[in-house]
Coordinates of C-alpha atoms in Angstrom, one line a residue:
M4 CA 58.8 84.8 -111.1
K5 CA 58.2 83.3 -107.6
T6 CA 55.0 81.6 -109.0
S7 CA 57.0 80.0 -111.8
L8 CA 59.8 78.8 -109.3
R9 CA 57.2 77.5 -106.8
F10 CA 55.4 75.5 -109.7
G11 CA 58.7 74.0 -110.9
C12 CA 59.8 72.8 -107.5
L13 CA 56.4 71.2 -107.2
V14 CA 56.7 69.5 -110.6
A15 CA 60.3 68.4 -109.6
L16 CA 59.0 66.8 -106.3
L17 CA 56.2 65.0 -108.0
L18 CA 58.4 63.5 -110.5
T19 CA 60.9 62.5 -107.9
A20 CA 58.1 60.8 -106.1
L21 CA 56.9 59.0 -109.1
A22 CA 60.3 57.8 -110.0
A23 CA 60.9 56.4 -106.5
P24 CA 60.6 52.8 -106.0
A25 CA 57.4 51.6 -104.7
W26 CA 59.1 50.0 -101.6
T27 CA 60.3 53.5 -100.5
Q28 CA 56.9 55.1 -100.5
T29 CA 54.8 55.4 -97.2
A30 CA 51.1 54.1 -97.5
T31 CA 48.3 52.4 -95.5
Y32 CA 48.5 48.8 -95.7
A33 CA 46.2 45.9 -94.3
I34 CA 47.6 42.5 -94.0
Q35 CA 44.6 40.1 -93.9
G36 CA 44.1 36.4 -93.1
A37 CA 47.4 35.7 -91.5
K38 CA 48.1 33.8 -88.3
I39 CA 49.6 36.7 -86.3
Y40 CA 52.0 36.3 -83.5
T41 CA 51.9 39.5 -81.6
M42 CA 54.4 38.5 -78.8
A43 CA 51.9 40.4 -76.5
G44 CA 49.3 37.4 -76.1
P45 CA 48.2 34.3 -77.9
P46 CA 48.4 34.0 -81.7
I47 CA 45.5 35.4 -83.7
E48 CA 44.2 33.0 -86.3
G49 CA 43.0 34.7 -89.6
G50 CA 43.8 38.2 -88.3
T51 CA 44.5 41.5 -89.7
V52 CA 47.1 44.1 -89.2
V53 CA 46.5 47.7 -90.2
I54 CA 49.7 49.9 -90.8
A55 CA 49.6 53.7 -91.4
G56 CA 52.1 56.5 -90.8
G57 CA 54.7 54.1 -89.9
K58 CA 52.7 52.8 -87.0
I59 CA 50.5 49.8 -86.2
I60 CA 47.0 51.3 -85.9
A61 CA 45.0 48.1 -85.4
V62 CA 45.4 44.4 -85.1
G63 CA 42.9 41.8 -84.3
K64 CA 40.5 39.2 -85.7
D65 CA 37.7 41.6 -86.9
V66 CA 39.5 44.8 -87.8
K67 CA 37.8 47.3 -90.3
V68 CA 40.2 47.9 -93.2
P69 CA 40.5 51.7 -93.9
S70 CA 39.3 53.0 -97.2
G71 CA 42.1 53.1 -99.8
A72 CA 44.6 50.7 -98.0
K73 CA 46.7 48.5 -99.9
V74 CA 45.5 45.1 -99.0
I75 CA 48.0 42.0 -98.7
N76 CA 46.2 38.7 -98.8
A77 CA 48.1 36.7 -96.2
K78 CA 46.0 33.7 -96.0
G79 CA 48.1 30.7 -95.1
L80 CA 51.1 33.1 -94.1
E81 CA 52.3 34.1 -90.7
V82 CA 53.1 37.5 -89.3
Y83 CA 55.7 38.3 -86.7
P84 CA 57.3 41.4 -85.2
G85 CA 60.6 42.1 -86.6
M86 CA 63.6 40.5 -85.0
F87 CA 66.2 42.4 -83.0
D88 CA 69.9 41.5 -82.9
P89 CA 71.2 43.2 -79.8
V90 CA 75.1 43.0 -80.1
T91 CA 76.6 43.5 -83.6
Q92 CA 79.1 45.6 -85.5
L93 CA 76.6 46.5 -88.0
G94 CA 77.6 49.6 -89.8
L95 CA 80.9 49.7 -88.1
Q96 CA 82.8 47.1 -89.9
E97 CA 82.7 46.3 -93.7
V98 CA 85.7 44.1 -94.4
S99 CA 87.3 42.7 -91.3
A100 CA 90.7 42.1 -93.1
V101 CA 90.7 45.7 -94.4
A102 CA 91.7 48.2 -91.5
A103 CA 90.1 51.2 -93.4
T104 CA 86.7 49.8 -93.3
V105 CA 86.8 48.8 -89.6
D106 CA 85.6 51.4 -86.9
V107 CA 84.6 49.1 -84.2
S108 CA 87.2 50.1 -81.6
E109 CA 89.2 53.3 -80.7
V110 CA 92.9 53.4 -79.4
G111 CA 93.2 52.9 -75.5
A112 CA 91.5 50.9 -73.0
Y113 CA 88.9 53.4 -71.7
N114 CA 86.6 55.1 -74.3
P115 CA 83.1 56.0 -72.7
D116 CA 82.7 58.9 -74.9
V117 CA 82.6 56.9 -78.2
V118 CA 79.2 56.5 -79.5
A119 CA 78.6 53.9 -82.2
A120 CA 76.0 56.0 -84.0
T121 CA 78.5 58.5 -85.1
A122 CA 80.5 55.9 -87.0
V123 CA 77.7 53.8 -88.4
N124 CA 77.6 53.9 -92.3
P125 CA 74.1 53.8 -93.7
A126 CA 75.5 52.5 -97.0
S127 CA 77.1 49.3 -95.6
E128 CA 76.5 46.2 -97.7
H129 CA 76.0 44.2 -94.6
I130 CA 72.8 46.1 -93.6
P131 CA 70.5 44.7 -96.6
V132 CA 71.8 41.2 -96.1
V133 CA 70.8 41.4 -92.5
R134 CA 67.2 42.8 -93.1
A135 CA 66.7 40.4 -95.7
S136 CA 66.8 37.9 -92.9
G137 CA 64.0 39.5 -91.0
I138 CA 66.2 41.8 -88.7
T139 CA 64.6 45.1 -88.5
E140 CA 66.5 46.5 -85.5
A141 CA 69.9 46.0 -84.2
L142 CA 72.5 47.4 -81.7
S143 CA 75.8 48.5 -83.0
V144 CA 78.2 48.0 -80.1
P145 CA 81.8 49.6 -80.0
G146 CA 84.6 47.7 -78.4
V147 CA 83.2 44.2 -78.8
S148 CA 85.0 42.0 -81.3
G149 CA 83.2 39.9 -83.7
G150 CA 83.2 36.1 -83.0
L151 CA 81.1 33.8 -80.8
G152 CA 80.3 36.1 -77.9
G153 CA 83.8 37.1 -77.1
G154 CA 85.1 40.4 -76.0
G155 CA 87.6 43.0 -77.4
G156 CA 90.8 44.9 -76.6
N157 CA 89.0 47.7 -74.9
V158 CA 87.9 47.6 -71.1
I159 CA 85.1 50.4 -71.7
G160 CA 84.5 50.1 -75.4
G161 CA 81.8 52.9 -75.6
Q162 CA 78.1 53.6 -76.1
A163 CA 75.9 51.1 -78.1
S164 CA 73.4 52.7 -80.5
A165 CA 70.2 51.1 -81.5
I166 CA 69.4 51.4 -85.2
Y167 CA 66.9 50.3 -87.9
T168 CA 68.2 48.0 -90.7
S169 CA 66.7 50.5 -93.3
G170 CA 67.5 54.1 -94.2
W171 CA 69.5 56.3 -96.5
T172 CA 70.9 58.5 -93.9
Y173 CA 72.3 58.4 -90.2
D174 CA 68.9 60.0 -89.1
D175 CA 66.8 57.4 -90.9
L176 CA 68.7 54.6 -89.0
M177 CA 68.5 55.9 -85.7
I178 CA 66.3 54.7 -82.9
K179 CA 68.3 55.8 -79.9
K180 CA 71.9 57.0 -79.9
S181 CA 72.7 55.6 -76.6
V182 CA 71.2 52.5 -74.9
A183 CA 74.0 50.9 -73.1
M184 CA 77.7 51.2 -72.1
S185 CA 79.7 48.2 -73.4
I186 CA 82.5 46.7 -71.1
N187 CA 84.7 43.7 -71.6
W188 CA 85.2 42.3 -68.1
P189 CA 88.8 41.5 -67.3
S190 CA 89.2 37.5 -67.3
F191 CA 91.2 35.1 -65.4
E192 CA 92.5 33.6 -68.6
T193 CA 95.7 31.5 -67.8
R194 CA 96.0 30.0 -71.4
T195 CA 96.6 32.5 -74.4
F196 CA 97.5 31.8 -78.0
D197 CA 100.9 33.2 -79.3
F198 CA 100.4 34.3 -82.8
V199 CA 104.0 34.5 -83.3
T200 CA 104.8 30.9 -82.6
F201 CA 101.3 29.6 -83.0
T202 CA 101.5 27.9 -79.7
I203 CA 99.5 27.9 -76.5
R204 CA 101.2 29.8 -73.7
E205 CA 100.5 29.1 -70.1
R206 CA 100.7 32.1 -67.8
P207 CA 101.2 31.9 -64.0
F208 CA 98.0 32.5 -62.0
S209 CA 99.8 35.1 -60.0
E210 CA 100.5 37.0 -63.2
V211 CA 97.0 36.7 -64.3
K212 CA 95.7 37.8 -60.9
Q213 CA 97.8 40.9 -60.9
A214 CA 96.7 42.0 -64.2
Y215 CA 93.0 41.4 -63.4
E216 CA 93.4 43.5 -60.2
K217 CA 95.1 46.3 -62.0
R218 CA 92.2 46.5 -64.6
I219 CA 89.6 46.5 -61.7
N220 CA 91.4 49.3 -59.8
E221 CA 91.6 51.3 -62.9
L222 CA 87.8 50.8 -63.5
T223 CA 87.1 51.7 -60.0
E224 CA 89.2 54.9 -60.2
W225 CA 87.2 55.9 -63.3
L226 CA 83.9 55.5 -61.7
D227 CA 85.1 57.3 -58.6
R228 CA 86.2 60.3 -60.6
T229 CA 83.0 60.1 -62.4
R230 CA 81.0 60.5 -59.2
H231 CA 83.0 63.6 -58.3
Y232 CA 82.5 64.9 -61.7
A233 CA 78.9 64.5 -61.4
Q234 CA 78.7 66.5 -58.0
A235 CA 80.8 69.3 -59.7
M236 CA 78.3 69.2 -62.7
E237 CA 75.5 70.0 -60.2
K238 CA 77.1 73.0 -59.1
G239 CA 76.9 74.5 -62.4
P240 CA 79.4 75.7 -65.1
G241 CA 82.7 77.3 -64.1
T242 CA 83.1 75.0 -61.2
Y243 CA 84.9 72.4 -63.2
Q244 CA 86.9 71.5 -66.2
R245 CA 84.8 69.8 -68.8
D246 CA 85.9 66.0 -69.5
L247 CA 84.0 64.4 -72.1
K248 CA 84.9 60.8 -70.9
L249 CA 83.7 61.3 -67.5
E250 CA 80.7 63.3 -68.7
A251 CA 79.7 60.1 -70.9
L252 CA 79.9 58.0 -67.6
V253 CA 77.7 60.0 -65.5
P254 CA 74.6 58.4 -66.7
V255 CA 76.0 55.0 -65.8
V256 CA 76.9 55.9 -62.1
Q257 CA 73.5 57.6 -61.8
G258 CA 71.9 54.3 -63.0
K259 CA 70.2 55.8 -66.0
L260 CA 72.3 53.9 -68.5
P261 CA 73.1 50.0 -68.2
L262 CA 76.2 48.5 -68.4
L263 CA 76.5 45.9 -71.2
V264 CA 79.1 43.5 -69.6
V265 CA 80.8 41.0 -71.9
A266 CA 81.8 38.1 -69.8
N267 CA 81.9 34.1 -70.4
Q268 CA 83.6 32.4 -67.6
A269 CA 81.5 31.6 -64.4
R270 CA 84.1 33.1 -62.2
D271 CA 84.1 36.4 -64.3
I272 CA 80.2 36.6 -64.4
R273 CA 80.1 36.1 -60.7
N274 CA 82.9 39.0 -60.2
A275 CA 81.0 41.3 -62.5
V276 CA 77.6 40.8 -60.7
E277 CA 79.4 41.3 -57.4
Y278 CA 81.1 44.5 -58.7
C279 CA 78.1 45.9 -60.2
E280 CA 76.2 45.5 -57.1
K281 CA 78.7 47.0 -54.8
Q282 CA 79.0 50.0 -57.3
N283 CA 75.3 50.4 -57.7
L284 CA 75.4 49.9 -61.5
K285 CA 72.6 48.4 -63.7
M286 CA 74.1 45.3 -65.5
I287 CA 73.2 43.3 -68.5
L288 CA 75.3 40.4 -69.2
A289 CA 76.4 39.6 -72.9
G290 CA 78.2 36.4 -74.0
G291 CA 77.2 34.3 -71.0
A292 CA 78.5 31.0 -72.2
D293 CA 78.9 29.9 -68.6
A294 CA 75.7 31.5 -67.4
W295 CA 74.0 28.1 -66.8
K296 CA 76.4 27.8 -63.9
V297 CA 75.5 30.8 -62.2
K298 CA 71.6 31.0 -63.3
E299 CA 70.3 31.2 -59.7
L300 CA 72.6 34.4 -59.1
L301 CA 71.3 36.0 -62.2
K302 CA 67.8 35.4 -61.3
E303 CA 68.3 36.7 -57.7
K304 CA 69.9 39.9 -59.0
N305 CA 67.5 40.2 -61.8
I306 CA 70.1 40.4 -64.6
S307 CA 69.3 39.7 -68.2
V308 CA 71.5 37.7 -70.5
V309 CA 72.2 38.4 -74.2
L310 CA 73.5 35.1 -75.4
G311 CA 76.1 34.4 -78.2
P312 CA 75.4 31.8 -81.0
T313 CA 74.1 28.4 -80.0
E314 CA 76.0 27.1 -82.9
R315 CA 79.4 26.9 -81.3
L316 CA 81.7 24.4 -79.4
P317 CA 81.4 24.3 -75.5
L318 CA 83.5 26.8 -73.7
H319 CA 85.4 24.1 -71.7
E320 CA 86.6 20.8 -72.7
D321 CA 84.7 19.0 -70.0
D322 CA 81.4 20.6 -70.7
A323 CA 78.7 18.5 -72.3
Y324 CA 78.9 18.6 -76.3
D325 CA 75.5 20.2 -76.5
Q326 CA 75.8 22.7 -73.6
S327 CA 75.5 25.8 -75.9
F328 CA 72.1 24.5 -77.2
A329 CA 70.9 23.6 -73.7
T330 CA 71.8 26.9 -72.0
P331 CA 69.0 29.1 -73.1
G332 CA 66.4 26.6 -71.8
E333 CA 68.1 26.3 -68.6
L334 CA 68.3 30.0 -68.1
N335 CA 64.6 30.4 -69.1
A336 CA 63.4 27.6 -66.8
A337 CA 65.5 29.6 -63.8
G338 CA 63.5 32.7 -64.6
V339 CA 66.4 34.6 -66.5
T340 CA 65.3 37.0 -69.3
I341 CA 67.4 35.9 -72.3
A342 CA 68.0 37.4 -75.9
F343 CA 70.0 36.0 -78.8
A344 CA 72.6 37.9 -80.4
S345 CA 75.0 37.4 -83.3
F346 CA 78.1 39.3 -81.9
A347 CA 79.3 39.6 -85.5
N348 CA 78.0 40.8 -88.8
E349 CA 78.5 37.6 -90.7
F350 CA 76.4 35.6 -87.9
S351 CA 73.5 38.0 -87.9
R352 CA 71.4 36.2 -90.6
R353 CA 71.4 33.0 -88.5
L354 CA 69.7 34.8 -85.5
P355 CA 66.4 32.9 -85.8
Y356 CA 68.1 29.4 -86.1
Y357 CA 70.1 30.0 -82.9
A358 CA 66.6 30.3 -81.0
G359 CA 65.3 27.5 -83.3
N360 CA 68.1 25.1 -82.2
A361 CA 67.7 25.9 -78.5
V362 CA 63.8 24.9 -78.9
A363 CA 65.0 21.4 -79.6
Y364 CA 67.0 21.3 -76.4
G365 CA 64.3 22.7 -73.9
L366 CA 63.6 26.3 -74.6
P367 CA 59.9 26.6 -75.1
R368 CA 59.0 27.8 -78.6
E369 CA 57.1 31.0 -77.5
E370 CA 60.1 32.0 -75.3
A371 CA 62.5 31.4 -78.3
L372 CA 60.2 33.8 -80.5
K373 CA 60.7 36.4 -77.6
A374 CA 64.3 36.0 -77.4
V375 CA 64.7 37.2 -81.0
T376 CA 62.0 39.9 -80.8
V377 CA 60.6 41.8 -77.8
N378 CA 63.1 40.5 -75.1
A379 CA 66.0 42.7 -76.6
A380 CA 63.7 45.6 -76.7
K381 CA 62.6 45.1 -73.1
I382 CA 66.3 44.6 -71.9
F383 CA 67.4 47.9 -73.6
G384 CA 64.4 49.9 -72.6
L385 CA 62.8 50.2 -76.1
E386 CA 59.7 48.0 -75.5
G387 CA 57.5 51.2 -75.8
E388 CA 58.0 51.4 -79.5
L389 CA 59.2 47.8 -80.8
G390 CA 59.1 44.1 -80.2
T391 CA 55.2 43.4 -80.4
I392 CA 52.5 43.8 -82.7
Q393 CA 50.2 46.3 -80.9
P394 CA 48.5 49.6 -81.8
G395 CA 50.9 52.5 -81.4
K396 CA 54.1 50.5 -81.9
V397 CA 56.4 51.1 -84.8
A398 CA 55.4 48.9 -87.7
N399 CA 58.3 46.7 -88.0
I400 CA 56.7 43.5 -89.3
L401 CA 57.5 40.3 -91.2
V402 CA 55.3 38.2 -93.1
T403 CA 56.6 34.7 -93.7
D404 CA 55.5 31.4 -95.4
G405 CA 56.2 29.3 -92.2
D406 CA 57.6 29.2 -88.8
L407 CA 60.0 32.1 -88.2
L408 CA 62.7 29.8 -86.5
E409 CA 62.8 27.2 -89.5
L410 CA 65.6 27.3 -92.0
R411 CA 63.4 26.7 -94.9
T412 CA 61.0 29.4 -94.1
G413 CA 60.9 32.4 -96.6
L414 CA 60.2 36.0 -95.9
R415 CA 57.5 37.2 -98.2
Y416 CA 56.9 40.9 -97.1
L417 CA 59.1 43.0 -95.0
F418 CA 57.9 46.3 -93.2
I419 CA 60.4 48.7 -91.5
K420 CA 58.8 51.8 -89.9
G421 CA 55.6 51.1 -92.0
V422 CA 57.4 51.0 -95.2
L423 CA 57.2 47.9 -97.5
T424 CA 61.1 47.3 -97.8
S425 CA 63.2 45.7 -100.4
Q426 CA 64.8 42.5 -99.7
E427 CA 67.5 42.9 -102.4
N428 CA 71.0 42.4 -101.2
K429 CA 74.4 41.7 -102.4
H430 CA 74.2 37.9 -101.5
H431 CA 71.3 37.7 -103.8
Q432 CA 72.8 39.9 -106.5
L433 CA 75.9 37.4 -106.6
Y434 CA 73.7 34.5 -106.5
E435 CA 71.8 35.6 -109.5
E436 CA 75.0 36.6 -111.4
Y437 CA 76.9 33.5 -110.9
S438 CA 73.8 31.1 -111.3
K439 CA 73.8 32.3 -114.9
R440 CA 77.7 31.7 -115.4
P441 CA 78.1 29.3 -118.5

């Protein structure tokens, strides 16, 4: 009886494997003859990349192909590491106008215990669209609203989670549950839009300053309470009453978890840098529309910048019309590490073009490629696994028919965790459906 049961289970597993799509099955691959941009050195002409067990096991000019490997003839094609979008709402928001499908923010201004990973929906229709654009990793960031690098309603939004853009389950998607704590830095904004009257409202500076100081004092109180809580934790259980919000902030005050600070105005950036230095906190700047104005300060304090889309209007009416395109090059020239991010699901597929446009305004092409691949991995402490094509790294690889940063370039093959992954998505399905409409 037991033997029959085991045999039946074996047959069922075999049939399941045979029925599974080819792109879901793990195999050994050799990508041959391509121009390989490893992002860890100069490009390799006519090189080979070998993938096995989800990892890159060899890369170079004269690499031996393992017996039984599936060979991809990539002569005339180019190979890149998968792209990384480090600020998104991927898996947290489906239809922005339907509240039941939006899980970006929690109620209240301070939510450090919120972890994006717990709410990420692996079945989101946005995920296949994003990966078909060559994005293999992303950060789902709670409390940061969609848009062109803007903030949200929370002060502390919660913990950003790093995910792959392919997987059936939560565990399949997960890279790391907590990589940064998101904060929307309070802003000195005297002009606000009144949605009731559809007019611009001017607020007195004294009122704005008072609101700003209130938020900063609240934030300081949270950090002070967290430090006391951390001291109590060291004494052991029974000496304190557990508080999940303070517990989530302990790695931040201990310098183990960086703050992803969303700020755009130069004044706000300076204030955030000064505050984080005073509080001994590790800061990563997100948004950074005015970062070019404080580039020397960012370099001096070794603060990396995750920039919003270049394809937007200048932040101020007296800025140069092309300032958004020029800012990446200016920051790079000053020695500031940068990465590009979409800040919204609907803009994620444009990620390589943000970098491509910046090249036309002074950002070196190699640095632009790094800004959509390895730099984000470095900024968030994931460079040991991601961002470059090197032996031992996770095999997140793109094979294209041209320059990755060019709009006309097509993605020929997509590997995520060493699996040849489908590029099928809702956009393509709708295109096929409506292109056949009589």
